[in-house]
Short mmCIF file of C-alpha atoms in Angstrom, two decimals:
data_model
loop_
_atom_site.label_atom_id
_atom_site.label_comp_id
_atom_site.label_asym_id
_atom_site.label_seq_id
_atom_site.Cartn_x
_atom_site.Cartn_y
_atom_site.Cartn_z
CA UNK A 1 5.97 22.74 2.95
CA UNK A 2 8.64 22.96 5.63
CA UNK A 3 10.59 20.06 6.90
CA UNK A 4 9.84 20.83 10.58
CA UNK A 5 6.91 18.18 9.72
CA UNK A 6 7.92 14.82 10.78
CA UNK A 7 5.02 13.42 8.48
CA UNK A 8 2.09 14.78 7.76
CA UNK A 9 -1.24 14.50 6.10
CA UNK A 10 -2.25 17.15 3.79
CA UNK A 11 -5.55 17.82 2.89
CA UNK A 12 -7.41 20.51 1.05
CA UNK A 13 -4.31 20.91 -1.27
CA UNK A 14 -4.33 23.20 -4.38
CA UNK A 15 -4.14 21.77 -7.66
CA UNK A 16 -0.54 22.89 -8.55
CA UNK A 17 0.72 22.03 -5.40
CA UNK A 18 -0.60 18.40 -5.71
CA UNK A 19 0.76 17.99 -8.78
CA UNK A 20 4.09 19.37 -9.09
CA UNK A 21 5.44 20.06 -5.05
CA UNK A 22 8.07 17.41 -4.53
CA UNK A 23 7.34 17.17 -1.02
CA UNK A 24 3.87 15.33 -1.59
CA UNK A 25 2.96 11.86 -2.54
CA UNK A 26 -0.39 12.96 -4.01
CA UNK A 27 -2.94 10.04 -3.87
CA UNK A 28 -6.42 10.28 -6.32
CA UNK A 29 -7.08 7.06 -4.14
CA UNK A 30 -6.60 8.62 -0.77
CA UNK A 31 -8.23 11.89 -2.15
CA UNK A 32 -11.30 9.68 -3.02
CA UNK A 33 -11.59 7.89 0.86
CA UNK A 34 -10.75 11.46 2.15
CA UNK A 35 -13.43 13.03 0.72
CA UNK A 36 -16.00 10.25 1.74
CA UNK A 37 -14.56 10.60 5.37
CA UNK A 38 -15.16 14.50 5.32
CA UNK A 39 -18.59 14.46 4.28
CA UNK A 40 -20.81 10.88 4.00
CA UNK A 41 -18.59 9.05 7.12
CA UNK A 42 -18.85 12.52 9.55
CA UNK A 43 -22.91 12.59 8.51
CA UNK A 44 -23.53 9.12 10.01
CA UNK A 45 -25.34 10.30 13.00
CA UNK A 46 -27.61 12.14 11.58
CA UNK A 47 -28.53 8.73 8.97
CA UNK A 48 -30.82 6.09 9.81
CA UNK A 49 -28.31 3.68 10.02
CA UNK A 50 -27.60 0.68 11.97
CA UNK A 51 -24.58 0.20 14.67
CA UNK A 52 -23.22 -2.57 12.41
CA UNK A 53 -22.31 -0.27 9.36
CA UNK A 54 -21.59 2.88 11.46
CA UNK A 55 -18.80 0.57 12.97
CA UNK A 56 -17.73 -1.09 9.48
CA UNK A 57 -17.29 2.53 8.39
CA UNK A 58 -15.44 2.79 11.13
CA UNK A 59 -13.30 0.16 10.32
CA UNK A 60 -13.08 1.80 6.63
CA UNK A 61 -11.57 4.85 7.84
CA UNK A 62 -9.51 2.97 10.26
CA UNK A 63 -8.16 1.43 6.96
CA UNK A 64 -7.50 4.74 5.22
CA UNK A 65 -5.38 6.27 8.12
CA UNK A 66 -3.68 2.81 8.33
CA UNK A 67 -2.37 3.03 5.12
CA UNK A 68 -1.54 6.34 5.13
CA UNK A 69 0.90 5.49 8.01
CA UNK A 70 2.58 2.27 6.14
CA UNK A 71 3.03 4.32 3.29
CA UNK A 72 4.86 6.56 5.27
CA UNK A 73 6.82 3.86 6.86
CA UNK A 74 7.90 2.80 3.33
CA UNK A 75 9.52 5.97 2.94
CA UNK A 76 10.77 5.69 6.17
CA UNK A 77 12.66 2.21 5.68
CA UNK A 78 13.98 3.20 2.29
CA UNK A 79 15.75 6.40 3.51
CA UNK A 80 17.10 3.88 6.81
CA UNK A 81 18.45 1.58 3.98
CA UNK A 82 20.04 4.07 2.14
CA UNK A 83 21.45 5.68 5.18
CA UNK A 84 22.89 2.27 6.21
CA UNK A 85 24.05 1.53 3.07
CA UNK A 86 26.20 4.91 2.69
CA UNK A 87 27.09 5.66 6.48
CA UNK A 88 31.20 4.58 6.46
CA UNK A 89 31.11 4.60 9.95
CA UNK A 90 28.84 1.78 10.20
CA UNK A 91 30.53 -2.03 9.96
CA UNK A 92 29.54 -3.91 7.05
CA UNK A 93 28.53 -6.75 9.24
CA UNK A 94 26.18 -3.89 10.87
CA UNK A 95 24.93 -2.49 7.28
CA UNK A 96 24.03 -6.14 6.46
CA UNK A 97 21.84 -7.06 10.16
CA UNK A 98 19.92 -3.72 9.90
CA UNK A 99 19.38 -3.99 6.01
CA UNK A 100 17.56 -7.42 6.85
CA UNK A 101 15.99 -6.04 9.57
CA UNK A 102 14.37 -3.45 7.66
CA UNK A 103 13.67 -5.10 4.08
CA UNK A 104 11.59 -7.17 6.14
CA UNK A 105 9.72 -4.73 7.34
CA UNK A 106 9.11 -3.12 4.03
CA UNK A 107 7.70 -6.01 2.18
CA UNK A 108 5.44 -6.65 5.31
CA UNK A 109 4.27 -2.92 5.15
CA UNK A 110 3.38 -3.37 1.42
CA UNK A 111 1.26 -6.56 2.41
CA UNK A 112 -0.69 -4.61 4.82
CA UNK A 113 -1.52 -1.91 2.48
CA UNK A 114 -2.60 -4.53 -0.11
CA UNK A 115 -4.87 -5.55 2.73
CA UNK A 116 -6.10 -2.22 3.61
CA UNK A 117 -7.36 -1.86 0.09
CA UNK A 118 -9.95 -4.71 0.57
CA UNK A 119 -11.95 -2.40 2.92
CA UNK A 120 -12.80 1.03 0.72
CA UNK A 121 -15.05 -0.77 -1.94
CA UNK A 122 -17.10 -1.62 0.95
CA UNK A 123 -18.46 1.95 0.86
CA UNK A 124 -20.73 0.83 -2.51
CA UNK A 125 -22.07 -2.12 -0.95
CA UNK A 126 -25.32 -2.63 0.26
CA UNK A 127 -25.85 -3.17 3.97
CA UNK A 128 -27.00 -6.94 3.89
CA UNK A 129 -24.27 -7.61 1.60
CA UNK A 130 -21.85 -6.16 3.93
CA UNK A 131 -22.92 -7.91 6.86
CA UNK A 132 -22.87 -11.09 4.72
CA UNK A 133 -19.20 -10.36 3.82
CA UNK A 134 -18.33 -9.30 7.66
CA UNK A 135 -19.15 -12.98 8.91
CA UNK A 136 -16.16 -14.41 6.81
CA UNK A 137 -13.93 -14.88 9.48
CA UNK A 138 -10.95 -13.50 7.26
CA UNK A 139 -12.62 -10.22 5.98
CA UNK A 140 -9.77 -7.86 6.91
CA UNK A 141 -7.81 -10.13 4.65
CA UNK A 142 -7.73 -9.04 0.40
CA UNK A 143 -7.11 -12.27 -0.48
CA UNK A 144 -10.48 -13.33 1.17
CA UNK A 145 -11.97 -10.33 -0.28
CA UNK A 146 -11.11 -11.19 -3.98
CA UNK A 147 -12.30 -14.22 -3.63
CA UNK A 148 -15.90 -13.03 -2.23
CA UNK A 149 -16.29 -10.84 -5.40
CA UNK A 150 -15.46 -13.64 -7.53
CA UNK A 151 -18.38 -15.19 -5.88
CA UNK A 152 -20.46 -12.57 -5.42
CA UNK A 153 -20.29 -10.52 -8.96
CA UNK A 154 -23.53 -8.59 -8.22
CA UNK A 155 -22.55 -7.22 -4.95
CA UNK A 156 -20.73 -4.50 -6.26
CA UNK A 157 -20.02 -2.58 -9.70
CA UNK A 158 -18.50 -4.59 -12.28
CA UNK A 159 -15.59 -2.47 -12.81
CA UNK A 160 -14.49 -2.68 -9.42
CA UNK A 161 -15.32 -6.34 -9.18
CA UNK A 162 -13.08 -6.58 -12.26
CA UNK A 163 -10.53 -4.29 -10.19
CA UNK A 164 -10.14 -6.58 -7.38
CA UNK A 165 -10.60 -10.23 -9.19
CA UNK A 166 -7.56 -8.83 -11.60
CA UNK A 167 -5.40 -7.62 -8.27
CA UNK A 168 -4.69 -11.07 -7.40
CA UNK A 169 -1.56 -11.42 -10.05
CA UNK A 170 -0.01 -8.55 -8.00
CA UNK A 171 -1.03 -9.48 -4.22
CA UNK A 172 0.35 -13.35 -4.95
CA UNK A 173 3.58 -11.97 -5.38
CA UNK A 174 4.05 -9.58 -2.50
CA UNK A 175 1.71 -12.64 -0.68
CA UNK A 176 4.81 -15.29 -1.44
CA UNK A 177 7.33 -13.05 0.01
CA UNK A 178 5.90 -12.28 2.42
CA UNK A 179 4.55 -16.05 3.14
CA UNK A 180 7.91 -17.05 2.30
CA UNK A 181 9.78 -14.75 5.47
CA UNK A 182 7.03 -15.20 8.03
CA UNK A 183 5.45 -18.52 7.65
CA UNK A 184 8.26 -20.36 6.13
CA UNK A 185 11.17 -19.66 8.45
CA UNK A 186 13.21 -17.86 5.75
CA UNK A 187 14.66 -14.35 5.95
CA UNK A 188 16.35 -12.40 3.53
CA UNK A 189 19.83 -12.39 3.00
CA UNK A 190 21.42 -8.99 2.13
CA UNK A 191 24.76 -8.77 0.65
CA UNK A 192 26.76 -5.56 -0.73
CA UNK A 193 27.91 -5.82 -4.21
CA UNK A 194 29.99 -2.70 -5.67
CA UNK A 195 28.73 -1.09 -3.42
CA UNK A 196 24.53 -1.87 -3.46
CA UNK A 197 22.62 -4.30 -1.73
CA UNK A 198 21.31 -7.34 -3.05
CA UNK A 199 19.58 -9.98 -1.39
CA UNK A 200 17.58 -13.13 -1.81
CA UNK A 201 15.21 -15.03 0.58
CA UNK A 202 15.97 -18.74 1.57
CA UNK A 203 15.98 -20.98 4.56
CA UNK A 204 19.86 -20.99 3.91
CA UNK A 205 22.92 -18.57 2.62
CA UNK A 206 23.03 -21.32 -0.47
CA UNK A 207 22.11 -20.68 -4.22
CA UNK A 208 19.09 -20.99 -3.99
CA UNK A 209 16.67 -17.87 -4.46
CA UNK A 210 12.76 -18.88 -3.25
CA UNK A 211 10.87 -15.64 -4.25
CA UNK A 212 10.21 -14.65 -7.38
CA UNK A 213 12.65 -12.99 -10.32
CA UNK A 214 9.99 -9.95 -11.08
CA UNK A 215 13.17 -8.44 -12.76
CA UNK A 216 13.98 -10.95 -15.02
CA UNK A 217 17.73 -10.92 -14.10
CA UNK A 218 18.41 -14.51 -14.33
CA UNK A 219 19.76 -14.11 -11.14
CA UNK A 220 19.94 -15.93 -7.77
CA UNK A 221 20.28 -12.29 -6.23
CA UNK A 222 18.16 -9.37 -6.84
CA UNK A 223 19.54 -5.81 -7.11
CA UNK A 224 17.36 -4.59 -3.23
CA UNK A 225 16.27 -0.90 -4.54
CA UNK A 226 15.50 -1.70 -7.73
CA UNK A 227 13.21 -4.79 -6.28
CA UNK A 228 11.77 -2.71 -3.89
CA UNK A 229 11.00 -0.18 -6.26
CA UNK A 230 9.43 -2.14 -8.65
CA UNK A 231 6.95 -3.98 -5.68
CA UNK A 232 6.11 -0.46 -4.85
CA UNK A 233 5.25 0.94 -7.90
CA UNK A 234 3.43 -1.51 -9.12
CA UNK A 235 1.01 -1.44 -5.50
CA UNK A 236 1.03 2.46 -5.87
CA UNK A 237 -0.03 1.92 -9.63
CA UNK A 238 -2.93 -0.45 -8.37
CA UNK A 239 -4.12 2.19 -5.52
CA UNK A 240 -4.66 4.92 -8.29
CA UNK A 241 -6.78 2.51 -10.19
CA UNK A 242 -8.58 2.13 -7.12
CA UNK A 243 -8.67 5.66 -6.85
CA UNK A 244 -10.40 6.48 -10.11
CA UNK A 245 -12.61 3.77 -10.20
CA UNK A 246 -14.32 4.63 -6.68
CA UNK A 247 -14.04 8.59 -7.96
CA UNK A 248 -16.03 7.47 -11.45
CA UNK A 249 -18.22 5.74 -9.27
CA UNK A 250 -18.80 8.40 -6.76
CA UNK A 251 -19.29 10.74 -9.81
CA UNK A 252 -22.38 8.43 -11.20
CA UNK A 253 -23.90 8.42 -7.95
CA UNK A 254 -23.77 12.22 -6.88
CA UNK A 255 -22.81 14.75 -9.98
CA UNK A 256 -21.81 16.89 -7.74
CA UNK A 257 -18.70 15.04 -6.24
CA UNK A 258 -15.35 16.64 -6.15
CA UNK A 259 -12.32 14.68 -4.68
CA UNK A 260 -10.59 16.04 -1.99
CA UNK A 261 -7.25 16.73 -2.75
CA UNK A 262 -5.36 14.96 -0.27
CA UNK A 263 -1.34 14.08 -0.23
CA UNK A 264 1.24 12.67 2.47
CA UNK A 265 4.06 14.97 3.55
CA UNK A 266 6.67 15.12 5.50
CA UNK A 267 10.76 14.33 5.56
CA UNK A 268 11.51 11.25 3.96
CA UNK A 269 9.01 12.24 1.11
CA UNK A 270 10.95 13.53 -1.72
CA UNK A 271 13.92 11.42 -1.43
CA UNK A 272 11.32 8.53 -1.44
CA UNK A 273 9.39 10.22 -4.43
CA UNK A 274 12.74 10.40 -6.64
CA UNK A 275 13.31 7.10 -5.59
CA UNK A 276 9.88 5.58 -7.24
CA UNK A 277 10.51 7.78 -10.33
CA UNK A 278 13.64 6.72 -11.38
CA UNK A 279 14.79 4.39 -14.03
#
């Protein structure tokens, strides 16, 4: 794949290449939506079907191609932070504003993908269940979602009612950062320490730390890429559970279904890639 593409969404990949090329974040998850998209989502007008799901599926694949793009922003902001970070023509006090600057908008690219994943299961559910669910005035939101399956058990598979009631552990804690920046008046505060960012999040430069020590360090300052990392990883973990769930489910239903391989690509992949994969 040549670097002339900016980003780039690759569909229709071979098998080695989806495994192995170190250009492509290969998704089962977005493989999965992709292949609804291509052949149940473009069949709609020729289905008796009524304008209220054609435009939730709408929304759906609004959600797919949403993610796709803040998952490509993630890559994005890492490679700006590591940039920042090793550029010695850029002023510390300069390294630190930007870093800030774009850690925030990292962890609030991670909550919106969280949120995008509320919308694929909605592909399983029946239509008066979905219109039930679409008068919740929060129903773009995951949170509100989880809490509507907990409800609702029969609305859906169990597995991936037991996918989405067991997601909560992991949204809370991107939820309370994120919370914690936006609603609470705090920012992070990024400092360089031999060399590496760290940073905390609190309504002032003191000791205190106010989001949570997923490292364990003991610390009132977290080593930035290896948070970050870590956040990621475990969201990209949870999307291929997705993934295989809705694939195992599209399986039952039609023996016939084949995903669609389907990966993103484009400059800031493989740095970001080797990022997520190391130790």
């Amino acid at each position: 794949m040549s670097d002339i593409f900016i980003s780039a969404l690759v569909v229709g990949v071979s098998k080695i290449e989806w495994e192995n090329n170190p250009k492509m974040l290969s998704s089962v998850c977005l493989s999965v939506i992709q292949k609804w998209i291509s052949s149940d989502f473009n069949c709609l007008d020729k289905e008796d079907i009524s304008d209220e799901m054609r435009r939730d599926y709408g929304r759906i694949k609004q959600s797919y191609f949403g993610m796709i793009n803040d998952i490509y922003n993630l890559s994005n902001n890492y490679h700006m932070l590591q940039y920042f970070l090793h550029n010695k023509e850029i002023e510390g006090g300069f390294k630190i504003s930007y870093a800030q600057t774009i850690t925030e908008n990292y962890i609030f690219n991670l909550r919106c993908i969280y949120d995008f994943l509320s919308h694929f299961a909605r592909i399983f559910m029946e239509p008066k269940n979905v219109k039930s669910y679409l008068n919740t005035k929060t129903y773009k939101s995951l949170n509100t979602f989880i809490g509507y399956c907990e409800k609702h058990q029969k609305v859906l598979p169990q597995e991936i009612i037991n996918y989405y009631i067991n997601l909560k552990h992991d949204l809370d804690v991107i939820k309370k950062i994120r919370d914690t920046i936006v609603h609470d008046g705090k920012e992070p505060f990024i400092d360089i320490i031999d060399n590496e960012f760290s940073f905390k999040v609190s309504a002032s430069n003191l000791i205190c730390n106010d989001i949570i020590d997923i490292l364990s360090t003991g610390n009132n300052q977290f080593p930035l890429f290896k948070y970050l990392k870590t956040l990621t990883n475990t969201l990209f973990n949870s999307i291929e559970v997705l993934g295989n769930i809705l694939g195992n489910e599209s399986h039952k239903r039609n023996s016939k279904f084949v995903i669609e391989r389907t990966a993103i690509s484009g400059i800031s992949i493989a740095d970001f890639k080797l990022f997520l994969s190391q130790n």
